[in-house]
Amino acid sequence: MSDDSTSLDLLENLRTLLARLAPGDRLPSSRELIEQHRVSPVTVSRVIAQLAAEGAVVTKPGSGTYVASRAKDRGPAPDTGWQTIALSDRSIDTGPVTDELGPVPNGAILLDGGYLHRTLQPTRALSSALARAARRPDAWDRTSANGLTPLRAVFAANSNGVTPDDVLITAGGQSALSMALRAIVAPGSPVLVESPTYPGALAAARAAGLRPVPVPMDANGVRPDLLAEAFAMTGARAFYCQPTFHNPTGRVLSQERRGQVVEVARAAGAFVIEDDFARLLGHGGPVPRPLVEDDRDGTVVYVTSLTKPAAPSLRIGAIIARGPVMERLRAVRRVDDFFVARPMQEAALELVSSPAWDRHLRALSAALRERCTQLTAAVTRQCPDWDLGHPPAGGLHLWIELPAGADAVSVSRSARDNNVAVSYGNRYFAAETPTACLRLAFAAATDTPELLEGARRLGSLARHGGIVG
C-alpha cells in the first residue's frame, strides 16, 4: 500500500509540473526526482512509464524525458467514422465482465475481484522462478503448439489416467475457456451453463456467437434432471460447469451428481467443459476428484489454470481433452497464436517444481480459511438480514442473497459511495431474471482488518436503509 501511495503522490506532482511546462521542455532527471521527492528509482521508473503510456511525456534514451506535444498541436483528429459501416452490426458483448459502476475509487476496500492480493501471492518464488527461466539457453526459442512437455506432465500428474499427450498449455484459464467453446460449439448454437455462473464464460460464449442457456442449481450443484431436460429441449452439444468451489456461489457438486452429470451429457452426445479454476484454492478440507478423472470416453474437456493460486500475470493454464476434440483444440491454437510464450512456460515450470510452491499452497489455504471465516462472521454480525447460505470450503468469494425488495446494483453503488467495492449479482445470470445477490471477495483486500472494516461499512448501509433499490 505504501508503494502505491508513493507512486500516486509522485504521479500527481509530475502532472502538476507538466501543466506548467511547454511541449518539448525537459523534465528533471531520474536522479533529481529521486532526491527531490525522496522516492526509489523503481517508483520513478514506474511513474515515468505510466506518463509515457498516457502520451504525456516522451522518453529519449541517453537524453532524458520531455513533455509531449499537446493534442491540439498534433493536427486534426482522425476521421474514423467509416469504420462504423465497415464493422456492420458485429460487436463483442463485454457486459458480463464490465462493471457498469465504473472504476473502483483509489483507496476503496476491495471486496470485489477474482485475484489474490499481493500479500497472498508467492512474489519472491515467482521472481526467482522467472530469473531461473530467463537464464536457460533455450528460453527464447520457439516451443510446440502443445506446450513444454515437462509442464504438460505436471498438469497431467494432477489427474489420474491423464497423460502429457492429453494436455494443451494455454495462456491462462480464460484463454482455455474461449478456445474450448470455439472448438466444440458451432456459432449460433446453444451452450448450457449453470445458473448463476462465471461472467467470463458468458462473455466468451457470446463472443463466439453462442447462446448461453441457464440450468438451475441447488445447494448440491446443478440438477441432473433439469440438465437432461435442457439438453433434450435445446439440442445443445456442450455444458459448461464449475463442479468444485463454484464461482460465484462456492458450492461443490455432490459426489452422487458428479457421475450423473457426465452420464447425462454422454447420453446427449455432448461435452462437459469442466472449469476447475479453484482446485488449489481449498481451505484445508478434502477436495473432490475432478470429473475428468472418471471419464473414459472423452466426454469431459477439462480447463484449469495457475493464475488464481499464484498471481494475475502468471497467464498459464491447460486444457485436458481426449480424441478428435484435442485435434480441434490444437488447430485453434495454431491459428490463434501458434504457442504460449516459452519464458512464461519455463517460469511456471520452475515455480511449480520448487519446494516454495508447496509451502505457498499450504500458507494460502490457511490464509483463505481465516479470511473466509472472519468475513463470514463479520457480515453475519453486521448484516443479520443478509443470507450467506453455507460458508464455502474453498475459493475466493462469499455469495450473499439480499432481503426482499433490495436491488443489487443499487447496493453496490451505495457501497462504492462509501469506499467499499462489491460485485452485484446480476451479471452472473445468463438470461433469467437475476436474484438480488452480492459476491464478496475475501482475497483481494489487504488484510483481515480491512475486511472487517468493509463489513462494518456494509452493516452501516444496511442499518440505514441503504439496501433498498
Coordinates of C-alpha atoms in Angstrom, one line a residue:
M1 CA 0.0 0.0 0.0
S2 CA 2.8 2.4 0.8
D3 CA 4.5 1.8 -2.6
D4 CA 1.2 2.6 -4.3
S5 CA 0.7 5.7 -2.3
T6 CA 4.2 7.0 -3.1
S7 CA 3.7 6.3 -6.8
L8 CA 0.4 8.2 -6.7
D9 CA 2.0 11.2 -5.0
L10 CA 4.8 11.4 -7.5
L11 CA 2.4 11.0 -10.4
E12 CA 0.2 13.8 -9.1
N13 CA 3.3 16.1 -8.6
L14 CA 4.6 15.4 -12.1
R15 CA 1.2 16.0 -13.7
T16 CA 1.1 19.4 -11.9
L17 CA 4.6 20.1 -13.3
L18 CA 3.6 19.1 -16.8
A19 CA 0.7 21.6 -16.8
R20 CA 3.3 24.4 -16.3
L21 CA 5.8 23.2 -18.9
A22 CA 5.6 23.6 -22.7
P23 CA 5.8 20.8 -25.2
G24 CA 9.5 19.8 -25.7
D25 CA 10.6 21.0 -22.3
R26 CA 12.8 18.6 -20.4
L27 CA 11.7 17.1 -17.1
P28 CA 14.1 16.7 -14.2
S29 CA 16.4 13.7 -14.4
S30 CA 15.6 10.5 -12.6
R31 CA 18.3 11.3 -10.0
E32 CA 16.8 14.7 -9.4
L33 CA 13.4 13.3 -8.9
I34 CA 14.7 10.7 -6.5
E35 CA 16.4 13.3 -4.4
Q36 CA 13.7 15.9 -4.6
H37 CA 10.7 13.6 -3.8
R38 CA 12.6 11.0 -1.6
V39 CA 11.4 8.1 -3.7
S40 CA 13.1 4.9 -5.0
P41 CA 14.4 4.5 -8.6
V42 CA 11.7 1.9 -9.1
T43 CA 9.0 4.3 -8.2
V44 CA 10.4 7.0 -10.6
S45 CA 10.6 4.4 -13.5
R46 CA 7.1 3.2 -12.9
V47 CA 5.6 6.7 -12.9
I48 CA 7.5 7.9 -16.0
A49 CA 6.4 4.7 -17.8
Q50 CA 2.8 5.4 -16.9
L51 CA 3.1 9.0 -18.1
A52 CA 4.7 7.8 -21.4
A53 CA 1.8 5.3 -21.8
E54 CA -0.7 8.1 -21.4
G55 CA 1.1 10.1 -24.1
A56 CA 2.0 12.9 -21.6
V57 CA 5.8 12.5 -22.0
V58 CA 8.3 11.2 -24.5
T59 CA 11.4 9.4 -23.2
K60 CA 14.7 9.6 -25.2
P61 CA 17.3 7.1 -24.0
G62 CA 20.5 8.9 -23.2
S63 CA 18.9 12.3 -23.3
G64 CA 16.0 12.4 -20.9
T65 CA 12.2 12.8 -20.6
Y66 CA 10.4 15.5 -22.4
V67 CA 6.9 17.0 -22.4
A68 CA 4.9 15.5 -25.3
S69 CA 3.1 17.7 -27.8
R70 CA -0.5 18.7 -26.8
A71 CA -3.4 17.1 -28.6
K72 CA -4.2 20.5 -30.3
D73 CA -0.6 20.6 -31.7
R74 CA -1.0 17.2 -33.4
G75 CA -3.2 18.2 -36.2
P76 CA -6.9 17.4 -36.7
A77 CA -8.4 14.3 -35.1
P78 CA -8.5 11.4 -37.5
D79 CA -11.9 10.6 -39.1
T80 CA -12.7 7.0 -38.3
G81 CA -16.5 7.3 -39.0
W82 CA -16.1 5.0 -42.0
Q83 CA -15.3 2.1 -39.6
T84 CA -18.9 2.1 -38.3
I85 CA -20.1 0.9 -41.8
A86 CA -17.2 -1.5 -42.3
L87 CA -17.8 -3.2 -39.0
S88 CA -21.5 -3.6 -39.7
D89 CA -23.6 -4.8 -36.7
R90 CA -20.9 -7.2 -35.3
S91 CA -19.9 -6.5 -31.7
I92 CA -18.3 -8.1 -28.7
D93 CA -20.5 -8.2 -25.6
T94 CA -18.3 -7.3 -22.7
G95 CA -21.2 -6.6 -20.4
P96 CA -20.7 -9.6 -18.1
V97 CA -17.1 -8.7 -17.4
T98 CA -17.6 -4.9 -17.4
D99 CA -18.5 -3.1 -14.2
E100 CA -21.3 -0.6 -15.1
L101 CA -20.4 1.4 -12.0
G102 CA -17.0 2.3 -13.5
P103 CA -13.5 2.2 -12.0
V104 CA -13.1 1.5 -8.3
P105 CA -12.0 4.7 -6.4
N106 CA -8.5 4.8 -5.2
G107 CA -8.3 3.7 -1.5
A108 CA -11.6 1.7 -1.6
I109 CA -11.7 -1.5 0.3
L110 CA -11.8 -4.3 -2.3
L111 CA -14.5 -6.9 -1.5
D112 CA -14.6 -7.4 -5.3
G113 CA -12.2 -9.0 -7.7
G114 CA -11.0 -12.5 -8.6
Y115 CA -7.3 -12.5 -7.8
L116 CA -5.1 -12.7 -4.7
H117 CA -3.9 -9.6 -3.0
R118 CA -0.2 -9.0 -3.4
T119 CA 0.4 -10.1 0.2
L120 CA -1.0 -13.5 -0.6
Q121 CA 1.0 -14.1 -3.8
P122 CA 4.3 -16.1 -3.9
T123 CA 6.1 -13.0 -5.1
R124 CA 9.6 -14.0 -4.1
A125 CA 9.2 -17.5 -5.6
L126 CA 7.7 -16.1 -8.8
S127 CA 10.7 -13.7 -9.2
S128 CA 13.2 -16.4 -8.5
A129 CA 11.4 -18.8 -11.0
L130 CA 11.4 -16.1 -13.7
A131 CA 15.1 -15.4 -13.2
R132 CA 16.0 -19.0 -13.4
A133 CA 13.8 -19.5 -16.5
A134 CA 15.5 -16.5 -18.2
R135 CA 18.9 -18.0 -17.7
R136 CA 18.1 -21.1 -19.7
P137 CA 19.9 -21.0 -23.0
D138 CA 16.8 -22.0 -24.9
A139 CA 14.4 -19.7 -23.0
W140 CA 13.6 -17.6 -26.1
D141 CA 13.3 -20.5 -28.6
R142 CA 10.1 -21.5 -30.1
T143 CA 8.1 -24.3 -28.4
S144 CA 5.5 -26.6 -29.8
A145 CA 1.8 -25.7 -30.0
N146 CA 1.1 -28.2 -27.3
G147 CA 3.5 -26.6 -24.8
L148 CA 6.6 -27.7 -22.9
T149 CA 6.4 -31.5 -22.3
P150 CA 7.6 -31.2 -18.6
L151 CA 4.9 -28.6 -17.9
R152 CA 2.2 -30.7 -19.6
A153 CA 3.4 -33.6 -17.4
V154 CA 2.8 -31.5 -14.3
F155 CA -0.8 -30.9 -15.3
A156 CA -1.3 -34.5 -16.3
A157 CA 0.1 -35.7 -12.9
N158 CA -2.7 -33.9 -11.1
S159 CA -5.4 -36.1 -12.8
N160 CA -5.3 -39.9 -12.7
G161 CA -5.3 -41.6 -16.1
V162 CA -4.2 -38.4 -17.9
T163 CA -1.0 -38.4 -20.0
P164 CA 1.0 -35.4 -21.2
D165 CA -0.3 -36.0 -24.7
D166 CA -3.8 -35.2 -23.4
V167 CA -2.7 -31.7 -22.2
L168 CA -2.5 -28.4 -24.2
I169 CA -0.9 -25.4 -22.4
T170 CA -2.8 -22.2 -22.7
A171 CA -2.3 -18.5 -21.9
G172 CA -4.4 -18.7 -18.7
G173 CA -7.9 -20.1 -17.9
Q174 CA -9.9 -17.5 -19.8
S175 CA -8.0 -18.3 -23.0
A176 CA -8.5 -22.0 -22.4
L177 CA -12.2 -21.5 -21.9
S178 CA -12.5 -19.4 -25.0
M179 CA -10.6 -22.0 -27.1
A180 CA -12.8 -24.8 -25.8
L181 CA -16.1 -23.1 -26.5
R182 CA -15.0 -22.2 -30.1
A183 CA -13.6 -25.6 -30.8
I184 CA -16.7 -27.5 -29.6
V185 CA -19.7 -25.4 -30.3
A186 CA -20.7 -24.1 -33.7
P187 CA -21.6 -20.4 -34.0
G188 CA -25.3 -19.7 -33.4
S189 CA -25.7 -22.8 -31.2
P190 CA -26.8 -23.0 -27.6
V191 CA -24.4 -23.9 -24.7
L192 CA -25.7 -24.9 -21.3
V193 CA -24.4 -23.1 -18.2
E194 CA -25.1 -23.3 -14.5
S195 CA -27.3 -20.6 -13.1
P196 CA -25.7 -18.5 -11.8
T197 CA -22.3 -18.8 -13.5
Y198 CA -18.9 -17.1 -14.1
P199 CA -19.4 -13.9 -16.2
G200 CA -16.2 -14.5 -18.2
A201 CA -17.8 -17.7 -19.5
L202 CA -20.9 -15.8 -20.6
A203 CA -18.7 -13.2 -22.4
A204 CA -16.6 -15.8 -24.1
A205 CA -19.6 -17.8 -25.3
R206 CA -21.4 -14.7 -26.7
A207 CA -18.1 -13.5 -28.4
A208 CA -18.0 -16.9 -30.1
G209 CA -21.6 -16.4 -31.4
L210 CA -23.1 -18.9 -28.9
R211 CA -26.3 -18.6 -26.9
P212 CA -25.9 -19.4 -23.1
V213 CA -28.9 -21.3 -21.7
P214 CA -29.1 -21.4 -17.9
V215 CA -29.7 -24.7 -15.9
P216 CA -30.7 -24.2 -12.3
M217 CA -28.6 -25.2 -9.3
D218 CA -29.4 -26.0 -5.7
A219 CA -27.2 -26.5 -2.6
N220 CA -25.7 -29.6 -4.2
G221 CA -24.9 -28.1 -7.5
V222 CA -26.5 -28.3 -10.9
R223 CA -29.6 -30.5 -11.0
P224 CA -29.1 -33.5 -13.3
D225 CA -32.8 -33.9 -14.1
L226 CA -33.0 -30.3 -15.3
L227 CA -29.7 -30.7 -17.2
A228 CA -31.2 -33.7 -19.1
E229 CA -34.3 -31.6 -20.0
A230 CA -32.2 -28.7 -21.2
F231 CA -30.2 -31.0 -23.5
A232 CA -33.3 -32.5 -24.9
M233 CA -35.1 -29.2 -25.4
T234 CA -32.1 -27.2 -26.9
G235 CA -30.1 -29.9 -28.7
A236 CA -27.0 -28.3 -27.1
R237 CA -23.7 -30.1 -27.5
A238 CA -21.9 -28.7 -24.5
F239 CA -22.4 -27.9 -20.8
Y240 CA -20.1 -25.5 -19.1
C241 CA -19.8 -26.0 -15.3
Q242 CA -17.6 -25.4 -12.2
P243 CA -18.1 -28.5 -10.1
T244 CA -15.6 -27.6 -7.4
F245 CA -15.8 -24.3 -5.4
H246 CA -18.2 -22.8 -8.0
N247 CA -17.9 -19.1 -8.9
P248 CA -19.8 -17.2 -7.5
T249 CA -21.7 -19.5 -5.1
G250 CA -18.7 -21.5 -3.7
R251 CA -20.8 -24.7 -4.0
V252 CA -19.4 -28.2 -4.7
L253 CA -21.3 -30.6 -6.9
S254 CA -22.2 -33.5 -4.7
Q255 CA -20.5 -36.8 -5.2
E256 CA -23.7 -38.6 -6.4
R257 CA -24.3 -36.0 -9.0
R258 CA -20.8 -35.8 -10.4
G259 CA -21.2 -39.1 -12.2
Q260 CA -24.8 -38.3 -13.2
V261 CA -23.8 -35.1 -14.9
V262 CA -21.3 -36.8 -17.1
E263 CA -23.7 -39.6 -17.9
V264 CA -26.4 -37.1 -18.9
A265 CA -24.0 -35.3 -21.2
R266 CA -22.8 -38.6 -22.7
A267 CA -26.4 -39.7 -23.4
A268 CA -27.0 -36.5 -25.2
G269 CA -23.8 -36.9 -27.3
A270 CA -22.5 -33.7 -25.7
F271 CA -19.4 -32.5 -24.0
V272 CA -18.9 -31.3 -20.4
I273 CA -16.5 -28.3 -20.2
E274 CA -15.2 -28.6 -16.6
D275 CA -13.7 -25.4 -15.3
D276 CA -11.5 -26.4 -12.3
F277 CA -10.1 -22.9 -11.6
A278 CA -10.3 -23.3 -7.8
R279 CA -8.8 -26.7 -7.2
L280 CA -5.7 -25.2 -5.5
L281 CA -7.9 -22.7 -3.5
G282 CA -9.3 -25.1 -0.9
H283 CA -9.5 -24.1 2.7
G284 CA -7.9 -27.2 4.1
G285 CA -10.6 -29.8 3.8
P286 CA -10.9 -32.7 1.3
V287 CA -11.3 -31.6 -2.4
P288 CA -13.3 -34.0 -4.6
R289 CA -11.7 -35.5 -7.7
P290 CA -12.3 -33.7 -11.0
L291 CA -14.9 -35.1 -13.3
V292 CA -12.2 -35.8 -15.9
E293 CA -10.6 -38.5 -13.7
D294 CA -13.6 -40.8 -14.0
D295 CA -14.3 -40.0 -17.7
R296 CA -13.0 -42.7 -20.1
D297 CA -14.8 -41.7 -23.3
G298 CA -13.6 -38.1 -23.8
T299 CA -16.9 -36.5 -22.7
V300 CA -15.1 -34.1 -20.3
V301 CA -12.9 -31.3 -21.6
Y302 CA -11.1 -30.0 -18.5
V303 CA -9.9 -26.4 -18.1
T304 CA -7.5 -25.3 -15.3
S305 CA -5.0 -22.5 -14.5
L306 CA -2.2 -21.5 -12.3
T307 CA -3.3 -17.8 -12.3
K308 CA -5.7 -17.9 -9.4
P309 CA -3.4 -19.5 -6.8
A310 CA -0.4 -17.6 -7.9
A311 CA -0.7 -14.1 -9.4
P312 CA -2.8 -12.3 -12.1
S313 CA 0.0 -12.1 -14.6
L314 CA 1.1 -15.7 -14.5
R315 CA -1.1 -16.4 -17.5
I316 CA -0.5 -20.2 -17.7
G317 CA -3.4 -22.7 -17.9
A318 CA -4.1 -26.0 -19.5
I319 CA -6.8 -27.9 -21.3
I320 CA -7.1 -31.7 -20.9
A321 CA -9.0 -33.5 -23.7
R322 CA -9.0 -36.8 -25.5
G323 CA -9.9 -37.8 -29.1
P324 CA -10.7 -35.6 -32.1
V325 CA -11.6 -32.7 -29.9
M326 CA -8.0 -32.3 -28.9
E327 CA -7.0 -32.1 -32.6
R328 CA -9.6 -29.4 -33.0
L329 CA -8.2 -27.5 -30.0
R330 CA -4.7 -27.7 -31.4
A331 CA -5.9 -26.3 -34.7
V332 CA -7.5 -23.4 -32.8
R333 CA -4.2 -22.8 -31.1
R334 CA -2.3 -22.8 -34.4
V335 CA -4.5 -20.2 -36.0
D336 CA -4.8 -18.1 -32.8
D337 CA -1.3 -17.6 -31.6
F338 CA 0.9 -20.6 -32.5
F339 CA 2.1 -21.2 -29.0
V340 CA 2.3 -19.7 -25.5
A341 CA 5.4 -17.7 -24.8
R342 CA 8.2 -20.0 -23.7
P343 CA 9.7 -17.9 -21.0
M344 CA 6.4 -17.8 -19.2
Q345 CA 6.0 -21.6 -19.5
E346 CA 9.6 -22.1 -18.2
A347 CA 8.9 -19.8 -15.3
A348 CA 5.7 -21.7 -14.4
L349 CA 7.5 -25.0 -14.6
E350 CA 10.3 -23.6 -12.3
L351 CA 7.7 -22.3 -9.8
V352 CA 5.6 -25.5 -9.5
S353 CA 8.7 -27.7 -9.4
S354 CA 10.2 -25.8 -6.4
P355 CA 9.6 -26.6 -2.7
A356 CA 8.4 -23.0 -2.3
W357 CA 5.2 -23.8 -4.3
D358 CA 4.0 -26.4 -1.8
R359 CA 4.8 -24.1 1.1
H360 CA 2.9 -21.3 -0.7
L361 CA -0.2 -23.5 -1.2
R362 CA -0.3 -24.6 2.4
A363 CA 0.1 -21.0 3.6
L364 CA -2.5 -19.8 1.1
S365 CA -5.0 -22.4 2.3
A366 CA -4.7 -21.3 5.9
A367 CA -4.9 -17.6 4.9
L368 CA -8.0 -18.1 2.8
R369 CA -9.7 -20.1 5.5
E370 CA -9.0 -17.4 8.1
R371 CA -10.2 -14.6 5.8
C372 CA -13.3 -16.5 4.8
T373 CA -14.2 -17.2 8.5
Q374 CA -13.6 -13.7 9.6
L375 CA -15.6 -12.1 6.8
T376 CA -18.4 -14.5 7.2
A377 CA -18.7 -13.8 10.9
A378 CA -18.4 -10.0 10.4
V379 CA -21.1 -9.9 7.7
T380 CA -23.4 -12.1 9.7
R381 CA -22.9 -9.8 12.7
Q382 CA -23.2 -6.5 10.8
C383 CA -25.9 -7.5 8.3
P384 CA -28.1 -10.1 10.0
D385 CA -30.8 -9.9 7.3
W386 CA -28.4 -11.0 4.6
D387 CA -28.5 -14.7 3.7
L388 CA -24.9 -16.1 3.4
G389 CA -26.1 -19.7 3.0
H390 CA -23.4 -22.3 3.8
P391 CA -19.9 -20.9 4.0
P392 CA -17.7 -22.1 1.1
A393 CA -14.9 -24.7 1.8
G394 CA -12.8 -23.2 -1.0
G395 CA -12.5 -20.4 -3.5
L396 CA -12.2 -16.6 -3.0
H397 CA -15.8 -15.4 -2.5
L398 CA -18.9 -15.3 -0.4
W399 CA -22.3 -15.4 -2.2
I400 CA -25.0 -13.4 -0.4
E401 CA -28.7 -13.2 -1.1
L402 CA -30.1 -9.8 -0.1
P403 CA -33.5 -9.2 1.6
A404 CA -36.7 -8.9 -0.5
G405 CA -37.0 -5.5 -2.2
A406 CA -33.3 -4.9 -2.4
D407 CA -31.6 -4.1 -5.7
A408 CA -28.0 -5.5 -6.1
V409 CA -26.8 -2.7 -8.4
S410 CA -28.1 0.0 -6.1
V411 CA -26.5 -1.7 -3.1
S412 CA -23.2 -1.9 -4.9
R413 CA -23.4 1.7 -5.9
S414 CA -24.1 2.8 -2.3
A415 CA -21.2 0.6 -1.1
R416 CA -18.9 2.2 -3.6
D417 CA -20.0 5.7 -2.4
N418 CA -18.7 4.5 1.0
N419 CA -15.4 3.3 -0.5
V420 CA -16.3 -0.4 -0.4
A421 CA -16.2 -2.3 -3.8
V422 CA -18.6 -5.3 -4.0
S423 CA -19.8 -7.2 -7.1
Y424 CA -23.5 -7.2 -7.9
G425 CA -25.0 -10.5 -8.8
N426 CA -26.9 -9.5 -11.9
R427 CA -24.0 -10.2 -14.3
Y428 CA -23.7 -13.9 -13.1
F429 CA -27.1 -14.8 -14.7
A430 CA -27.2 -15.8 -18.3
A431 CA -30.8 -14.9 -19.4
E432 CA -33.1 -15.5 -16.4
T433 CA -34.3 -12.8 -14.0
P434 CA -31.4 -12.3 -11.5
T435 CA -31.8 -12.9 -7.8
A436 CA -30.7 -9.9 -5.7
C437 CA -27.3 -11.1 -4.7
L438 CA -23.8 -9.8 -4.0
R439 CA -20.5 -11.5 -4.3
L440 CA -17.9 -10.5 -1.7
A441 CA -14.3 -11.4 -2.2
F442 CA -12.1 -12.1 0.8
A443 CA -8.8 -12.4 -1.0
A444 CA -8.4 -9.1 -2.8
A445 CA -8.3 -6.9 0.4
T446 CA -5.0 -6.0 2.1
D447 CA -5.6 -7.9 5.3
T448 CA -8.2 -9.1 7.8
P449 CA -8.7 -5.7 9.5
E450 CA -9.5 -4.2 6.1
L451 CA -12.1 -7.0 5.5
L452 CA -13.7 -6.3 8.9
E453 CA -13.8 -2.5 8.2
G454 CA -15.5 -3.3 4.9
A455 CA -18.1 -5.4 6.6
R456 CA -18.7 -2.6 9.2
R457 CA -19.4 -0.1 6.4
L458 CA -21.8 -2.5 4.7
G459 CA -23.5 -3.0 8.0
S460 CA -23.9 0.7 8.4
L461 CA -25.6 0.9 4.9
A462 CA -27.9 -2.0 5.8
R463 CA -29.0 -0.4 9.1
H464 CA -29.6 3.0 7.5
G465 CA -31.8 1.6 4.7
G466 CA -29.0 1.6 2.0
I467 CA -30.0 -1.8 0.7
V468 CA -33.4 -0.9 -0.9
G469 CA -33.4 -0.1 -4.6

